[in-house]
Coordinates of C-alpha atoms in Angstrom, one line a residue:
T1 CA 0.0 0.0 0.0
P2 CA 1.5 3.4 -1.0
P3 CA 1.8 6.2 1.6
A4 CA -1.5 8.1 2.0
D5 CA 0.0 11.3 0.6
A6 CA 1.8 9.5 -2.3
P7 CA 1.2 11.3 -5.7
P8 CA -0.9 9.4 -8.2
P9 CA 0.8 7.1 -10.8
G10 CA 2.3 9.1 -13.7
S11 CA 3.0 12.2 -11.7
Y12 CA 6.3 13.5 -10.5
L13 CA 7.7 12.8 -7.0
P14 CA 8.6 15.8 -4.9
R15 CA 12.3 15.8 -4.5
F16 CA 12.6 16.8 -0.8
R17 CA 9.4 15.5 0.8
K18 CA 8.8 12.7 3.2
T19 CA 6.6 10.9 0.7
T20 CA 9.6 10.3 -1.6
R21 CA 11.7 9.0 1.3
D22 CA 8.9 6.7 2.4
I23 CA 8.7 5.2 -1.1
A24 CA 12.5 4.8 -1.2
N25 CA 12.5 3.1 2.2
E26 CA 9.8 0.7 1.0
A27 CA 11.9 -0.2 -2.0
V28 CA 15.1 -0.7 -0.1
M29 CA 13.9 -2.2 3.2
G30 CA 10.8 -4.0 2.0
V31 CA 12.0 -5.3 -1.4
Y32 CA 15.8 -5.1 -1.9
E33 CA 16.7 -6.3 1.6
Y34 CA 14.2 -9.1 1.5
G35 CA 16.3 -12.3 2.1
A36 CA 19.4 -10.3 3.1
G37 CA 22.1 -12.6 4.6
Y38 CA 20.6 -15.8 3.2
P39 CA 21.4 -17.8 0.0
R40 CA 19.8 -16.0 -2.9
A41 CA 17.6 -18.9 -4.0
R42 CA 15.9 -19.3 -0.6
Y43 CA 13.8 -16.1 -0.9
E44 CA 14.2 -15.2 -4.6
A45 CA 10.7 -16.0 -5.7
E46 CA 9.2 -13.9 -2.9
R47 CA 11.6 -11.1 -3.5
F48 CA 10.6 -11.0 -7.2
E49 CA 7.0 -11.0 -6.2
L50 CA 7.5 -8.1 -3.8
A51 CA 9.3 -6.2 -6.6
R52 CA 6.4 -6.9 -9.0
R53 CA 3.9 -5.5 -6.5
F54 CA 6.0 -2.5 -5.9
R55 CA 6.2 -1.7 -9.7
R56 CA 2.5 -2.2 -10.0
T57 CA 1.7 0.1 -7.1
Y58 CA 3.9 2.9 -8.3
G59 CA 3.0 2.9 -12.0
S60 CA 5.7 0.7 -13.5
G61 CA 5.2 -2.5 -15.6
D62 CA 4.7 -5.8 -13.8
D63 CA 7.6 -7.5 -15.7
R64 CA 10.2 -4.8 -15.9
A65 CA 11.2 -1.6 -14.1
N66 CA 10.7 1.6 -16.2
V67 CA 13.9 3.1 -14.9
A68 CA 17.4 1.6 -14.5
P69 CA 20.9 3.1 -13.6
H70 CA 22.7 4.3 -16.7
F71 CA 26.1 4.1 -14.9
I72 CA 27.3 2.4 -11.7
G73 CA 30.8 3.1 -10.5
V74 CA 32.2 1.3 -7.4
F75 CA 35.5 1.3 -5.6
D76 CA 36.8 -2.0 -4.3
T77 CA 33.6 -3.5 -3.0
V78 CA 34.5 -5.9 -0.2
A79 CA 32.7 -8.6 1.9
S80 CA 33.2 -6.9 5.2
L81 CA 29.6 -6.1 6.2
G82 CA 28.8 -7.2 9.7
S83 CA 31.1 -9.2 12.0
V84 CA 31.3 -12.8 12.9
G85 CA 32.8 -15.1 15.6
P86 CA 34.5 -13.6 18.6
L87 CA 34.6 -10.1 17.1
R88 CA 30.8 -10.2 16.9
W89 CA 30.3 -11.3 20.5
G90 CA 33.0 -8.8 21.6
I91 CA 31.2 -5.9 20.0
A92 CA 27.8 -7.1 21.4
G93 CA 29.3 -7.4 24.9
G94 CA 30.8 -4.0 24.7
L95 CA 27.6 -2.4 23.5
T96 CA 25.7 -4.2 26.3
V97 CA 28.1 -2.8 28.9
L98 CA 27.8 0.7 27.4
A99 CA 24.0 0.6 27.4
A100 CA 24.0 -0.6 31.0
L101 CA 26.2 2.3 32.0
L102 CA 24.0 4.8 30.2
V103 CA 20.9 3.4 31.9
A104 CA 22.6 3.4 35.3
V105 CA 23.3 7.2 35.2
P106 CA 19.7 8.4 35.3
A107 CA 18.9 5.7 37.9
V108 CA 21.7 7.0 40.2
L109 CA 20.6 10.6 39.7
L110 CA 17.0 9.8 40.5
D111 CA 18.1 8.0 43.7
L112 CA 20.3 10.9 44.8
A113 CA 17.5 13.4 44.1
F114 CA 14.4 11.6 45.3
G115 CA 15.6 8.6 47.2
T116 CA 13.9 6.2 44.9
G117 CA 16.5 3.5 45.3
F118 CA 18.6 2.2 42.4
W119 CA 17.0 -0.9 41.0
K120 CA 13.5 0.3 40.3
P121 CA 14.5 3.3 38.2
F122 CA 17.2 1.2 36.6
A123 CA 14.6 -1.4 35.5
S124 CA 12.2 1.2 34.4
V125 CA 14.7 3.1 32.3
A126 CA 16.1 -0.1 30.9
S127 CA 12.6 -1.3 29.9
L128 CA 11.8 2.0 28.2
S129 CA 15.1 2.0 26.4
A130 CA 14.7 -1.6 25.2
A131 CA 11.2 -0.9 24.0
F132 CA 12.5 2.1 22.0
V133 CA 15.3 0.2 20.4
L134 CA 13.0 -2.7 19.5
W135 CA 10.5 -0.3 18.0
R136 CA 13.2 1.2 15.8
W137 CA 14.9 -2.1 15.0
L138 CA 11.9 -4.3 14.0
P139 CA 10.8 -2.4 10.9
T140 CA 14.4 -2.6 9.5
A141 CA 15.2 -6.2 10.4
V142 CA 11.9 -8.2 10.1
K143 CA 11.0 -8.8 6.4
F144 CA 7.6 -10.2 5.5
I145 CA 5.3 -11.0 2.6
V146 CA 1.5 -11.4 2.7
G147 CA 0.4 -14.1 0.2
S148 CA 3.7 -15.7 -0.6
P149 CA 4.0 -17.1 -4.1
V150 CA 5.5 -20.2 -2.5
D151 CA 2.5 -21.3 -0.4
G152 CA 0.0 -18.3 -0.3
K153 CA 0.7 -17.7 3.4
T154 CA 2.2 -14.8 5.3
R155 CA 5.9 -15.5 5.7
F156 CA 8.6 -13.6 7.6
H157 CA 12.2 -13.8 8.5
V158 CA 14.9 -11.7 10.2
A159 CA 17.5 -10.2 7.9
Q160 CA 21.1 -10.9 9.0
W161 CA 24.4 -9.4 7.9
R162 CA 26.7 -12.4 8.0
S163 CA 29.6 -11.4 5.7
A164 CA 28.2 -14.0 3.4
N165 CA 25.6 -14.5 0.6
Y166 CA 26.2 -11.1 -1.0
D167 CA 24.2 -10.3 -4.1
R168 CA 26.9 -10.4 -6.7
L169 CA 24.7 -10.1 -9.8
L170 CA 24.6 -7.0 -12.0
S171 CA 21.2 -6.4 -13.6
G172 CA 21.1 -6.7 -17.4
Q173 CA 19.2 -3.4 -17.4
V174 CA 22.2 -1.4 -16.1
G175 CA 23.8 0.6 -19.0
F176 CA 27.4 0.6 -17.9
A177 CA 29.2 -0.5 -14.7
R178 CA 32.8 0.1 -13.6
H179 CA 34.7 -1.5 -10.7
A180 CA 38.1 -0.2 -9.4
L181 CA 39.8 -3.1 -7.5
S182 CA 42.7 -3.1 -5.1
I183 CA 45.7 -5.3 -5.7
D184 CA 47.4 -4.7 -2.4
E185 CA 44.6 -5.1 0.2
T186 CA 45.9 -7.9 2.4
R187 CA 43.3 -8.0 5.2
R188 CA 41.5 -11.4 5.2
D189 CA 38.3 -9.7 6.4
F190 CA 38.3 -7.5 3.4
P191 CA 38.0 -9.9 0.5
R192 CA 36.8 -8.5 -2.8
V193 CA 33.2 -9.3 -3.9
G194 CA 33.0 -10.6 -7.4
W195 CA 30.6 -8.7 -9.6
G196 CA 28.6 -9.4 -12.7
G197 CA 27.6 -13.0 -13.1
K198 CA 27.6 -15.1 -16.2
G199 CA 24.8 -14.4 -18.6
V200 CA 23.3 -11.5 -16.7
V201 CA 25.4 -8.6 -18.0
R202 CA 23.8 -7.0 -21.0
E203 CA 25.2 -7.6 -24.5
K204 CA 27.7 -5.1 -25.8
V205 CA 26.4 -2.7 -28.4
V206 CA 28.7 -2.3 -31.4
G207 CA 30.6 0.9 -31.3
E208 CA 30.0 1.4 -27.5
P209 CA 32.3 0.7 -24.5
D210 CA 32.0 -2.6 -22.7
P211 CA 29.0 -2.8 -20.3
L212 CA 31.2 -4.0 -17.5
I213 CA 34.9 -3.3 -16.8
Q214 CA 36.7 -4.3 -13.7
M215 CA 40.1 -2.7 -13.4
W216 CA 42.9 -3.4 -10.9
F217 CA 44.9 -0.7 -9.3
A218 CA 48.0 -0.4 -7.0
G219 CA 47.2 0.3 -3.4
N220 CA 45.1 -1.1 -0.5
H221 CA 41.3 -0.8 -0.1
S222 CA 41.4 2.9 1.0
D223 CA 44.1 3.8 -1.5
I224 CA 41.5 2.9 -4.1
N225 CA 38.4 4.4 -2.6
G226 CA 40.0 7.3 -0.7
S227 CA 40.0 8.5 2.9
Y228 CA 43.7 9.1 3.6
P229 CA 45.0 12.6 4.0
E230 CA 45.3 14.6 0.7
A231 CA 49.1 14.5 0.8
E232 CA 49.0 10.7 0.8
S233 CA 46.3 10.3 -1.9
R234 CA 48.1 10.1 -5.2
L235 CA 47.0 6.5 -5.7
S236 CA 43.4 7.4 -4.9
D237 CA 43.6 10.1 -7.5
I238 CA 44.5 7.5 -10.1
A239 CA 41.4 5.4 -9.4
L240 CA 39.1 8.5 -9.2
E241 CA 40.5 9.9 -12.5
W242 CA 39.9 6.6 -14.2
M243 CA 36.3 6.4 -12.9
V244 CA 35.5 9.9 -13.9
G245 CA 36.9 9.3 -17.3
Q246 CA 34.8 6.2 -17.7
A247 CA 31.6 7.9 -16.6
T248 CA 32.1 10.9 -19.0
R249 CA 33.0 8.9 -22.1
I250 CA 30.0 6.7 -22.4
P251 CA 27.0 7.5 -24.6
D252 CA 24.8 10.1 -22.8
P253 CA 27.7 10.7 -20.4
L254 CA 27.6 11.9 -16.8
L255 CA 28.5 15.5 -16.2
V256 CA 31.2 16.7 -13.8
D257 CA 30.3 20.1 -12.4
G258 CA 27.7 20.4 -15.1
M259 CA 30.3 20.0 -17.9
G260 CA 32.0 17.2 -19.7
L261 CA 35.5 16.2 -18.6
D262 CA 36.9 17.3 -22.0
K263 CA 36.2 20.9 -21.1
P264 CA 39.4 22.1 -19.4
G265 CA 39.2 24.4 -16.4
T266 CA 35.6 23.6 -15.6
S267 CA 36.0 20.9 -13.0
R268 CA 36.3 21.3 -9.2
L269 CA 38.3 18.1 -9.1
H270 CA 41.9 18.8 -8.5
L271 CA 43.6 15.4 -9.1
H272 CA 47.3 14.7 -9.1
P273 CA 47.6 11.0 -10.0
A274 CA 51.1 9.6 -9.6
A275 CA 52.2 6.0 -10.1
N276 CA 54.9 6.4 -7.4
G277 CA 52.4 7.6 -4.8
M278 CA 52.5 6.4 -1.2
Q279 CA 51.0 3.0 -0.6
H280 CA 49.3 2.2 2.8
C281 CA 48.9 -1.1 4.7
E282 CA 46.3 -1.4 7.4
V283 CA 47.7 -4.7 8.6
A284 CA 50.9 -3.0 9.6
N285 CA 49.0 0.0 10.9
M286 CA 47.0 -2.2 13.3
R287 CA 50.1 -4.0 14.5
D288 CA 51.7 -0.6 15.3
T289 CA 48.5 0.5 17.1
I290 CA 48.4 -2.6 19.3
A291 CA 52.2 -2.3 20.0
G292 CA 51.6 1.3 21.1
I293 CA 49.0 0.3 23.6
F294 CA 50.0 -3.1 24.9
P295 CA 53.4 -4.6 25.8
G296 CA 54.4 -7.3 23.4
W297 CA 54.0 -10.2 25.9
L298 CA 50.5 -9.0 26.9
A299 CA 49.3 -8.6 23.3
R300 CA 50.5 -12.2 22.5
R301 CA 48.8 -13.5 25.7
L302 CA 45.5 -11.8 24.8
G303 CA 45.8 -12.9 21.2
L304 CA 45.9 -9.3 19.9
L305 CA 47.7 -10.1 16.7
G306 CA 45.9 -7.6 14.4
W307 CA 44.3 -8.2 11.1
P308 CA 44.6 -11.8 9.7
V309 CA 46.4 -11.7 6.3
K310 CA 45.2 -13.1 3.0
I311 CA 46.7 -12.0 -0.3
R312 CA 44.2 -11.0 -3.0
D313 CA 43.7 -13.5 -5.9
V314 CA 44.3 -11.4 -9.1
P315 CA 43.2 -13.5 -12.1
E316 CA 46.0 -14.2 -14.6
E317 CA 44.1 -12.4 -17.4
A318 CA 42.8 -9.5 -15.2
L319 CA 42.7 -6.0 -16.6
V320 CA 45.4 -4.0 -14.9
H321 CA 45.6 -0.2 -15.1
Q322 CA 48.6 1.3 -17.0
S323 CA 49.7 3.1 -13.8
V324 CA 50.5 -0.3 -12.2
R325 CA 52.9 -1.1 -15.1
E326 CA 54.5 2.3 -14.5
R327 CA 54.8 1.6 -10.8
F328 CA 56.2 -1.9 -11.4
A329 CA 58.9 -0.4 -13.7
L330 CA 60.2 2.0 -11.0
S331 CA 63.3 1.1 -9.1
E332 CA 61.6 2.0 -5.8
V333 CA 58.3 3.4 -4.5
M334 CA 57.1 4.5 -1.1
Q335 CA 55.3 1.7 0.8
C336 CA 54.1 1.3 4.3
A337 CA 57.2 -0.7 5.4
G338 CA 59.7 1.6 3.6
R339 CA 61.0 2.0 0.1
G340 CA 61.6 -0.7 -2.5
P341 CA 60.5 -2.0 -5.8
Y342 CA 56.8 -2.7 -6.3
R343 CA 56.5 -6.5 -6.3
P344 CA 53.1 -7.4 -4.8
E345 CA 52.6 -11.1 -4.3
A346 CA 49.1 -10.8 -5.8
L347 CA 50.6 -10.1 -9.2
A348 CA 53.1 -12.9 -9.2
G349 CA 50.9 -15.1 -11.4
H350 CA 49.6 -12.4 -13.7
K351 CA 50.6 -12.9 -17.4
D352 CA 52.0 -9.4 -17.8
F353 CA 54.0 -9.3 -14.5
K354 CA 55.2 -12.8 -13.6
A355 CA 58.4 -12.4 -15.6
G356 CA 59.4 -9.6 -13.2
Y357 CA 59.5 -12.0 -10.2
G358 CA 62.4 -14.4 -9.3
P359 CA 62.0 -18.1 -10.1
A360 CA 60.1 -20.1 -7.5
P361 CA 62.3 -22.2 -5.3
T362 CA 62.6 -25.9 -6.3
P363 CA 61.6 -28.4 -3.7
A364 CA 65.2 -29.4 -3.1
A365 CA 66.1 -25.8 -2.4
V366 CA 63.5 -25.3 0.3
T367 CA 65.0 -25.4 3.8
P368 CA 62.7 -27.3 6.2
T369 CA 61.7 -25.4 9.3
S370 CA 61.3 -27.0 12.7

């Protein structure tokens, strides 16, 4: 059911009104997030039915949406949503302790001011707080459908963010999609999410750019998508310049500051891409942070070893940006651990770079370790 004040089908949505946000919330939380955290096939039929109803309600066709993104550009999408295992329980425990402290403060103040005792006000405030949190959480977490296409019944489930079962498919209705990928991200908890899917990307039109391009760049996750200080962001500028170039050179291109990228002096973007730019490492940064807080023996005793490491798997035939070749050819570059030639382990098997690595040791040359 559309919002009571929703405009009739065929009319324009007001840009800055609550009605528009309500419709967007219904699309995202009611349809798109249906089945989140579970294998796609488990709830796919119901999700498609919800999408069909949404299109019918808001004046689109039953079988196909009447709008689709013309261009999607993403920077190193990773499977790091949510937390699992001990980290999840640790975060939950910390939040519980924090909530208890926040509830205890007004209980203590009431006791000091009116002599109410501690536990009765504590229980009252805790109950009210829990009710408020539940009221805010339920609409976002509980997904339901009335008249399921599976059995005709009302069905519901709780959406869960498990760092698994990500939706990796790219709709065939998307015009163009670009993905800038990190070669040097080594945190195991930040694996790349594959994108596209066989048979779902639209066919290429003769004379147009490829619908989907996934390009690899030097640097870790945040070297690609940005967030480091400006003086340390030359690698970020490379990825951003590439993405802007891709978005402004497709048919019906995106505009930058209202102008095409080919109009010099019109953009507010001040990019200074450099193949020899500083490269960061969050694995080393976390180890330094832990070492600065805890003595080494205590960190080892507590198991505070920092981020687990896993080298990215760069396919042998993967598209690699020209700046990576330039960086590879330099005698040394600035990296988190110091200066030296750029020889990431992730590129050792790539067809264009493996010749730049030393020969692998033969079994006879490997020294056994005890």
